[in-house]
Amino acid sequence: MHDLLSAAWQPLLTTRAVGRGDNCVEHTLTSTNTVLKELARNGARHGSVCLCECQTGGRGRLGRAWSSPEGRGIWCSVLLRPEMPAERAPLITFCAALAVTRAVRRLCGLEVRIKWPNDVVLDGRKLCGVLLEMGFDVHGGMFVIVGTGLNVRRGAYPPELSDRAIALEEVCAPPERGELIAAYLSELELALTEVEKSGLPGIAEAYRELSCTLGSEVQVIGTEERFTGVAEEIDQSGALLVRDADGELRRVLAGDVSVRGMMGYV
Ligand code: BT5
């Protein structure tokens, strides 16, 4: 149960920097993103990781809550000081989603996919969510905190979410969390390196192949309007480009809207 605290993931690391910074591993934290952001402001190094068994104030996007009970999942944040202009930083959400997807596929053999912008899904239900936050340290350097919540054991989410959420244990005998963490961190570093070098094109092909949004018919549900169309691409800023019924390509920003498949959540 406490393989995170015994840091079983560290000997498995194959990364250059990610996971090798000023790591913070605790039993209970409010939110790994909040704690790591504070460490980042005070100069923690690129690649620092924050993990805990249990979050008392786990956060989703737009002030939503993230259920993170003790020992049930991987509640993890990574501090990155990426070598890229700030306007490209939102692409790191895709790096993280791609990294989780690849790690889970490799270790569990499950057909998980990426739902734009920030979910990893399995059988139409959410297995993992990504929360990206940006900030500036005391020297004015930009940093990114990329938080992932991955449901491993039953009980990771409350029963009222059971039609939309899933945990690995429901479909397989999950590997040790340490193995998943090490695999995720390696994949994250690889994807980040590609995006630093080439921007979105560096991961676009891999992302498209594992996306359940791109190439699909979607409903875009905003506060003001809703429309259906085919999700064709994501652009360099992370927006989703959807071709509507009139043939017009519309730019959809994460945060403004909810994007669903025609059959429901995915
Ligand atoms: C997300 O937000 O999906 C981002 C979740 C990021 C969580 C990680 S855990 C480590 C790090 N530290 C933090 O404090 N956060 C990050 P969003 O797309 O807004 O989805 C939130 C919605 O997902 C909630 O409103 C619920 O409906 C649902 N939800 C909550 N807990 C869940 C869980 N464990 N599994 C699946 N769905 C959940």
Tab-separated table of C-alpha atoms and ligand atoms in Angstrom:
chain	number	residue	atom	x	y	z
A	1	MET	CA	0.000	0.000	0.000
A	2	HIS	CA	2.780	2.436	0.806
A	3	ASP	CA	5.018	1.864	-2.172
A	4	LEU	CA	4.972	5.603	-2.916
A	5	LEU	CA	6.384	6.501	0.431
A	6	SER	CA	9.142	3.940	0.164
A	7	ALA	CA	9.961	5.636	-3.141
A	8	ALA	CA	9.893	2.345	-5.080
A	9	TRP	CA	9.755	4.326	-8.302
A	10	GLN	CA	13.103	6.053	-8.010
A	11	PRO	CA	15.375	3.074	-8.802
A	12	LEU	CA	13.232	2.401	-11.889
A	13	LEU	CA	13.740	5.851	-13.396
A	14	THR	CA	15.290	6.059	-16.834
A	15	THR	CA	14.995	9.834	-17.159
A	16	ARG	CA	17.624	12.539	-17.397
A	17	ALA	CA	15.928	15.146	-15.169
A	18	VAL	CA	12.283	14.322	-14.522
A	19	GLY	CA	11.960	12.686	-11.096
A	20	ARG	CA	15.496	13.692	-10.152
A	21	GLY	CA	14.816	17.155	-8.752
A	22	ASP	CA	13.770	18.276	-5.278
A	23	ASN	CA	11.107	15.635	-4.843
A	24	CYS	CA	8.430	15.848	-2.184
A	25	VAL	CA	6.754	12.597	-1.117
A	26	GLU	CA	4.309	12.780	1.793
A	27	HIS	CA	1.477	10.721	3.159
A	28	THR	CA	-1.128	13.488	3.110
A	29	LEU	CA	-1.131	16.827	1.301
A	30	THR	CA	-3.811	19.347	0.387
A	31	SER	CA	-2.959	19.145	-3.304
A	32	THR	CA	0.313	18.062	-4.903
A	33	ASN	CA	-0.104	20.884	-7.457
A	34	THR	CA	-0.473	23.522	-4.720
A	35	VAL	CA	2.484	22.228	-2.720
A	36	LEU	CA	4.764	21.926	-5.739
A	37	LYS	CA	3.808	25.402	-6.990
A	38	GLU	CA	5.039	26.853	-3.715
A	39	LEU	CA	8.300	24.876	-3.967
A	40	ALA	CA	8.680	26.078	-7.568
A	41	ARG	CA	8.261	29.730	-6.587
A	42	ASN	CA	11.108	29.188	-4.158
A	43	GLY	CA	13.450	27.699	-6.735
A	44	ALA	CA	12.841	23.930	-6.798
A	45	ARG	CA	14.530	22.386	-9.828
A	46	HIS	CA	13.133	21.313	-13.189
A	47	GLY	CA	11.894	17.748	-12.909
A	48	SER	CA	10.925	17.855	-9.223
A	49	VAL	CA	8.060	15.506	-8.430
A	50	CYS	CA	5.442	15.731	-5.679
A	51	LEU	CA	3.482	12.623	-4.689
A	52	CYS	CA	1.191	11.636	-1.870
A	53	GLU	CA	-1.076	8.815	-0.768
A	54	CYS	CA	-3.998	11.092	-0.075
A	55	GLN	CA	-5.038	14.638	-1.036
A	56	THR	CA	-7.411	16.542	1.233
A	57	GLY	CA	-8.012	19.262	-1.365
A	58	GLY	CA	-7.355	17.605	-4.728
A	59	ARG	CA	-8.275	19.985	-7.542
A	60	GLY	CA	-9.621	19.630	-11.054
A	61	ARG	CA	-9.924	22.492	-13.537
A	62	LEU	CA	-12.095	25.585	-13.007
A	63	GLY	CA	-12.320	25.082	-9.256
A	64	ARG	CA	-13.713	21.559	-9.511
A	65	ALA	CA	-12.726	18.955	-6.918
A	66	TRP	CA	-10.644	15.829	-7.613
A	67	SER	CA	-11.365	12.792	-5.483
A	68	SER	CA	-8.062	11.405	-4.146
A	69	PRO	CA	-8.539	8.991	-1.244
A	70	GLU	CA	-5.679	7.233	0.514
A	71	GLY	CA	-3.744	4.645	-1.473
A	72	ARG	CA	-6.311	4.434	-4.279
A	73	GLY	CA	-4.463	6.200	-7.031
A	74	ILE	CA	-1.442	8.092	-8.207
A	75	TRP	CA	-1.748	11.716	-7.171
A	76	CYS	CA	1.296	13.229	-8.767
A	77	SER	CA	2.643	16.599	-9.877
A	78	VAL	CA	5.763	17.391	-11.857
A	79	LEU	CA	7.533	20.748	-11.971
A	80	LEU	CA	8.854	21.628	-15.400
A	81	ARG	CA	10.883	24.637	-16.437
A	82	PRO	CA	10.438	24.016	-20.149
A	83	GLU	CA	12.601	25.497	-22.851
A	84	MET	CA	9.770	26.959	-24.877
A	85	PRO	CA	7.827	30.213	-25.120
A	86	ALA	CA	5.076	30.573	-22.493
A	87	GLU	CA	2.318	30.474	-25.135
A	88	ARG	CA	3.301	26.893	-25.984
A	89	ALA	CA	3.160	25.704	-22.374
A	90	PRO	CA	-0.484	24.524	-22.668
A	91	LEU	CA	0.823	21.803	-25.003
A	92	ILE	CA	2.313	20.149	-21.926
A	93	THR	CA	-1.207	18.976	-21.046
A	94	PHE	CA	-1.039	16.843	-24.196
A	95	CYS	CA	2.437	15.581	-23.287
A	96	ALA	CA	1.115	14.405	-19.920
A	97	ALA	CA	-2.019	12.787	-21.366
A	98	LEU	CA	0.109	11.056	-23.992
A	99	ALA	CA	2.600	9.928	-21.353
A	100	VAL	CA	-0.061	8.415	-19.071
A	101	THR	CA	-1.702	6.723	-22.042
A	102	ARG	CA	1.548	5.183	-23.215
A	103	ALA	CA	2.547	4.075	-19.709
A	104	VAL	CA	-0.816	2.418	-19.013
A	105	ARG	CA	-0.853	0.735	-22.434
A	106	ARG	CA	2.656	-0.603	-21.930
A	107	LEU	CA	2.244	-1.859	-18.366
A	108	CYS	CA	-1.417	-2.884	-18.337
A	109	GLY	CA	-2.052	-3.716	-22.002
A	110	LEU	CA	-5.269	-1.680	-21.926
A	111	GLU	CA	-6.662	0.274	-24.856
A	112	VAL	CA	-6.752	3.645	-23.107
A	113	ARG	CA	-7.202	6.770	-25.207
A	114	ILE	CA	-6.863	10.527	-24.886
A	115	LYS	CA	-9.965	12.698	-24.761
A	116	TRP	CA	-9.236	16.343	-25.573
A	117	PRO	CA	-8.157	18.327	-23.713
A	118	ASN	CA	-7.094	16.634	-20.514
A	119	ASP	CA	-8.562	13.193	-19.933
A	120	VAL	CA	-7.310	9.664	-20.340
A	121	VAL	CA	-10.277	7.389	-20.835
A	122	LEU	CA	-11.041	3.691	-20.875
A	123	ASP	CA	-14.328	2.136	-21.989
A	124	GLY	CA	-15.848	5.599	-22.219
A	125	ARG	CA	-14.958	6.500	-18.636
A	126	LYS	CA	-12.322	8.765	-17.121
A	127	LEU	CA	-9.258	6.972	-15.786
A	128	CYS	CA	-7.024	9.998	-15.365
A	129	GLY	CA	-7.284	13.782	-15.435
A	130	VAL	CA	-4.542	16.339	-16.038
A	131	LEU	CA	-4.351	19.752	-14.384
A	132	LEU	CA	-1.793	22.160	-15.832
A	133	GLU	CA	-0.863	25.338	-13.993
A	134	MET	CA	1.713	27.982	-14.885
A	135	GLY	CA	3.574	30.393	-12.676
A	136	PHE	CA	6.671	32.527	-12.297
A	137	ASP	CA	9.394	32.125	-9.705
A	138	VAL	CA	11.080	34.880	-7.682
A	139	HIS	CA	13.508	35.475	-10.578
A	140	GLY	CA	10.713	35.795	-13.143
A	141	GLY	CA	11.358	32.369	-14.684
A	142	MET	CA	8.307	30.603	-16.079
A	143	PHE	CA	7.403	27.204	-14.695
A	144	VAL	CA	4.659	24.682	-15.272
A	145	ILE	CA	3.123	22.299	-12.788
A	146	VAL	CA	1.566	19.307	-14.448
A	147	GLY	CA	-0.677	17.317	-12.117
A	148	THR	CA	-2.118	13.908	-12.935
A	149	GLY	CA	-4.660	11.929	-10.981
A	150	LEU	CA	-4.727	8.289	-12.089
A	151	ASN	CA	-7.311	5.955	-10.554
A	152	VAL	CA	-5.636	2.664	-9.674
A	153	ARG	CA	-7.743	0.921	-7.029
A	154	ARG	CA	-11.470	0.629	-6.537
A	155	GLY	CA	-12.712	3.481	-4.369
A	156	ALA	CA	-10.580	6.118	-6.108
A	157	TYR	CA	-13.719	8.034	-7.029
A	158	PRO	CA	-17.107	8.342	-5.285
A	159	PRO	CA	-19.991	6.042	-6.362
A	160	GLU	CA	-21.929	8.913	-7.945
A	161	LEU	CA	-19.220	9.164	-10.623
A	162	SER	CA	-19.322	5.459	-11.502
A	163	ASP	CA	-20.947	6.038	-14.901
A	164	ARG	CA	-18.151	8.464	-15.896
A	165	ALA	CA	-15.069	7.289	-13.973
A	166	ILE	CA	-13.051	4.070	-13.871
A	167	ALA	CA	-10.049	2.651	-12.005
A	168	LEU	CA	-7.474	0.172	-13.317
A	169	GLU	CA	-8.462	-2.454	-10.741
A	170	GLU	CA	-11.912	-2.705	-12.344
A	171	VAL	CA	-10.369	-4.085	-15.524
A	172	CYS	CA	-6.984	-5.605	-14.630
A	173	ALA	CA	-4.632	-6.536	-11.816
A	174	PRO	CA	-2.840	-3.189	-11.572
A	175	PRO	CA	0.945	-3.077	-11.569
A	176	GLU	CA	2.776	-1.537	-8.629
A	177	ARG	CA	2.189	2.179	-8.593
A	178	GLY	CA	5.951	2.698	-8.547
A	179	GLU	CA	6.253	1.034	-11.954
A	180	LEU	CA	3.496	3.190	-13.368
A	181	ILE	CA	5.061	6.346	-11.978
A	182	ALA	CA	8.494	5.549	-13.413
A	183	ALA	CA	6.997	4.697	-16.813
A	184	TYR	CA	4.897	7.868	-16.807
A	185	LEU	CA	7.851	10.087	-15.889
A	186	SER	CA	9.980	8.569	-18.682
A	187	GLU	CA	7.234	9.072	-21.256
A	188	LEU	CA	6.631	12.608	-20.010
A	189	GLU	CA	10.277	13.539	-20.442
A	190	LEU	CA	10.322	12.054	-23.964
A	191	ALA	CA	7.190	13.900	-25.055
A	192	LEU	CA	8.389	17.149	-23.493
A	193	THR	CA	11.706	16.905	-25.318
A	194	GLU	CA	9.860	16.490	-28.627
A	195	VAL	CA	7.658	19.512	-27.977
A	196	GLU	CA	10.624	21.638	-26.878
A	197	LYS	CA	12.397	20.727	-30.095
A	198	SER	CA	9.569	20.928	-32.624
A	199	GLY	CA	6.407	22.229	-30.932
A	200	LEU	CA	3.171	20.351	-31.427
A	201	PRO	CA	4.336	18.533	-34.591
A	202	GLY	CA	6.818	16.687	-32.357
A	203	ILE	CA	3.997	14.656	-30.775
A	204	ALA	CA	1.114	15.251	-33.197
A	205	GLU	CA	1.228	11.878	-34.895
A	206	ALA	CA	1.436	9.867	-31.685
A	207	TYR	CA	-1.255	12.017	-30.096
A	208	ARG	CA	-3.624	11.630	-33.054
A	209	GLU	CA	-3.211	7.867	-33.072
A	210	LEU	CA	-4.203	7.621	-29.404
A	211	SER	CA	-6.883	10.323	-29.421
A	212	CYS	CA	-10.552	9.410	-29.262
A	213	THR	CA	-11.512	13.011	-30.077
A	214	LEU	CA	-9.628	13.730	-33.301
A	215	GLY	CA	-11.410	12.384	-36.341
A	216	SER	CA	-14.651	11.920	-34.383
A	217	GLU	CA	-17.971	13.671	-34.478
A	218	VAL	CA	-18.333	15.770	-31.328
A	219	GLN	CA	-20.810	18.033	-29.603
A	220	VAL	CA	-19.339	21.307	-28.396
A	221	ILE	CA	-21.289	22.614	-25.439
A	222	GLY	CA	-20.515	26.192	-24.441
A	223	THR	CA	-22.312	28.588	-22.121
A	224	GLU	CA	-23.672	30.583	-25.076
A	225	GLU	CA	-23.968	28.034	-27.844
A	226	ARG	CA	-23.737	24.429	-28.813
A	227	PHE	CA	-22.937	22.829	-32.114
A	228	THR	CA	-21.834	19.535	-33.587
A	229	GLY	CA	-19.006	18.886	-35.986
A	230	VAL	CA	-15.951	16.801	-36.685
A	231	ALA	CA	-12.860	17.389	-34.533
A	232	GLU	CA	-10.057	17.667	-37.085
A	233	GLU	CA	-6.934	18.969	-35.395
A	234	ILE	CA	-5.435	20.656	-32.383
A	235	ASP	CA	-3.399	23.795	-33.052
A	236	GLN	CA	-0.115	25.132	-31.607
A	237	SER	CA	-1.997	26.848	-28.768
A	238	GLY	CA	-3.825	23.649	-27.811
A	239	ALA	CA	-7.205	24.691	-29.220
A	240	LEU	CA	-9.405	22.077	-30.893
A	241	LEU	CA	-10.392	22.763	-34.512
A	242	VAL	CA	-13.896	21.512	-35.247
A	243	ARG	CA	-15.480	21.512	-38.731
A	244	ASP	CA	-19.153	22.422	-38.250
A	245	ALA	CA	-22.159	21.438	-40.382
A	246	ASP	CA	-21.629	24.491	-42.641
A	247	GLY	CA	-18.076	23.394	-43.384
A	248	GLU	CA	-16.569	26.156	-41.267
A	249	LEU	CA	-13.518	25.329	-39.131
A	250	ARG	CA	-14.180	26.605	-35.599
A	251	ARG	CA	-11.553	27.059	-32.904
A	252	VAL	CA	-12.587	25.640	-29.543
A	253	LEU	CA	-10.658	26.587	-26.413
A	254	ALA	CA	-10.377	24.270	-23.420
A	255	GLY	CA	-12.140	25.741	-20.439
A	256	ASP	CA	-14.851	27.421	-22.472
A	257	VAL	CA	-16.671	24.342	-23.489
A	258	SER	CA	-17.347	20.714	-22.888
A	259	VAL	CA	-16.689	18.433	-25.831
A	260	ARG	CA	-18.586	15.167	-25.962
A	261	GLY	CA	-18.906	12.365	-28.421
A	262	MET	CA	-22.281	11.823	-30.007
A	263	MET	CA	-22.943	8.884	-27.691
A	264	GLY	CA	-22.164	10.545	-24.357
A	265	TYR	CA	-19.132	11.609	-22.350
A	266	VAL	CA	-16.490	10.289	-24.775
B	1	BT5	C1	-9.215	17.157	-14.131
B	1	BT5	O1	-10.078	18.204	-13.956
B	1	BT5	O2	-9.475	16.138	-14.707
B	1	BT5	C2	-7.842	17.362	-13.501
B	1	BT5	C3	-7.580	16.426	-12.370
B	1	BT5	C4	-6.160	16.552	-11.856
B	1	BT5	C5	-5.956	15.843	-10.556
B	1	BT5	C6	-4.506	15.835	-10.133
B	1	BT5	S1	-4.196	14.816	-8.756
B	1	BT5	C7	-2.606	15.456	-8.569
B	1	BT5	C8	-2.721	16.950	-8.856
B	1	BT5	N1	-3.060	17.683	-7.651
B	1	BT5	C9	-4.282	18.262	-7.732
B	1	BT5	O3	-4.827	18.944	-6.847
B	1	BT5	N2	-4.824	17.974	-8.943
B	1	BT5	C10	-3.929	17.190	-9.765
B	1	BT5	P1	-11.503	18.319	-14.636
B	1	BT5	O4	-11.389	18.061	-16.093
B	1	BT5	O5	-12.023	19.632	-14.190
B	1	BT5	O6	-12.351	17.152	-14.019
B	1	BT5	C11	-12.859	17.223	-12.714
B	1	BT5	C12	-14.135	16.367	-12.674
B	1	BT5	O7	-13.770	14.988	-12.750
B	1	BT5	C13	-14.879	16.503	-11.357
B	1	BT5	O8	-15.800	17.578	-11.415
B	1	BT5	C14	-15.592	15.150	-11.250
B	1	BT5	O9	-16.766	15.129	-12.041
B	1	BT5	C15	-14.618	14.204	-11.909
B	1	BT5	N3	-13.757	13.501	-10.928
B	1	BT5	C16	-13.377	13.890	-9.681
B	1	BT5	N4	-12.566	12.995	-9.135
B	1	BT5	C17	-12.401	11.995	-10.048
B	1	BT5	C18	-11.659	10.798	-10.082
B	1	BT5	N5	-10.873	10.386	-9.074
B	1	BT5	N6	-11.779	10.032	-11.199
B	1	BT5	C19	-12.535	10.385	-12.246
B	1	BT5	N7	-13.265	11.511	-12.274
B	1	BT5	C20	-13.186	12.321	-11.192
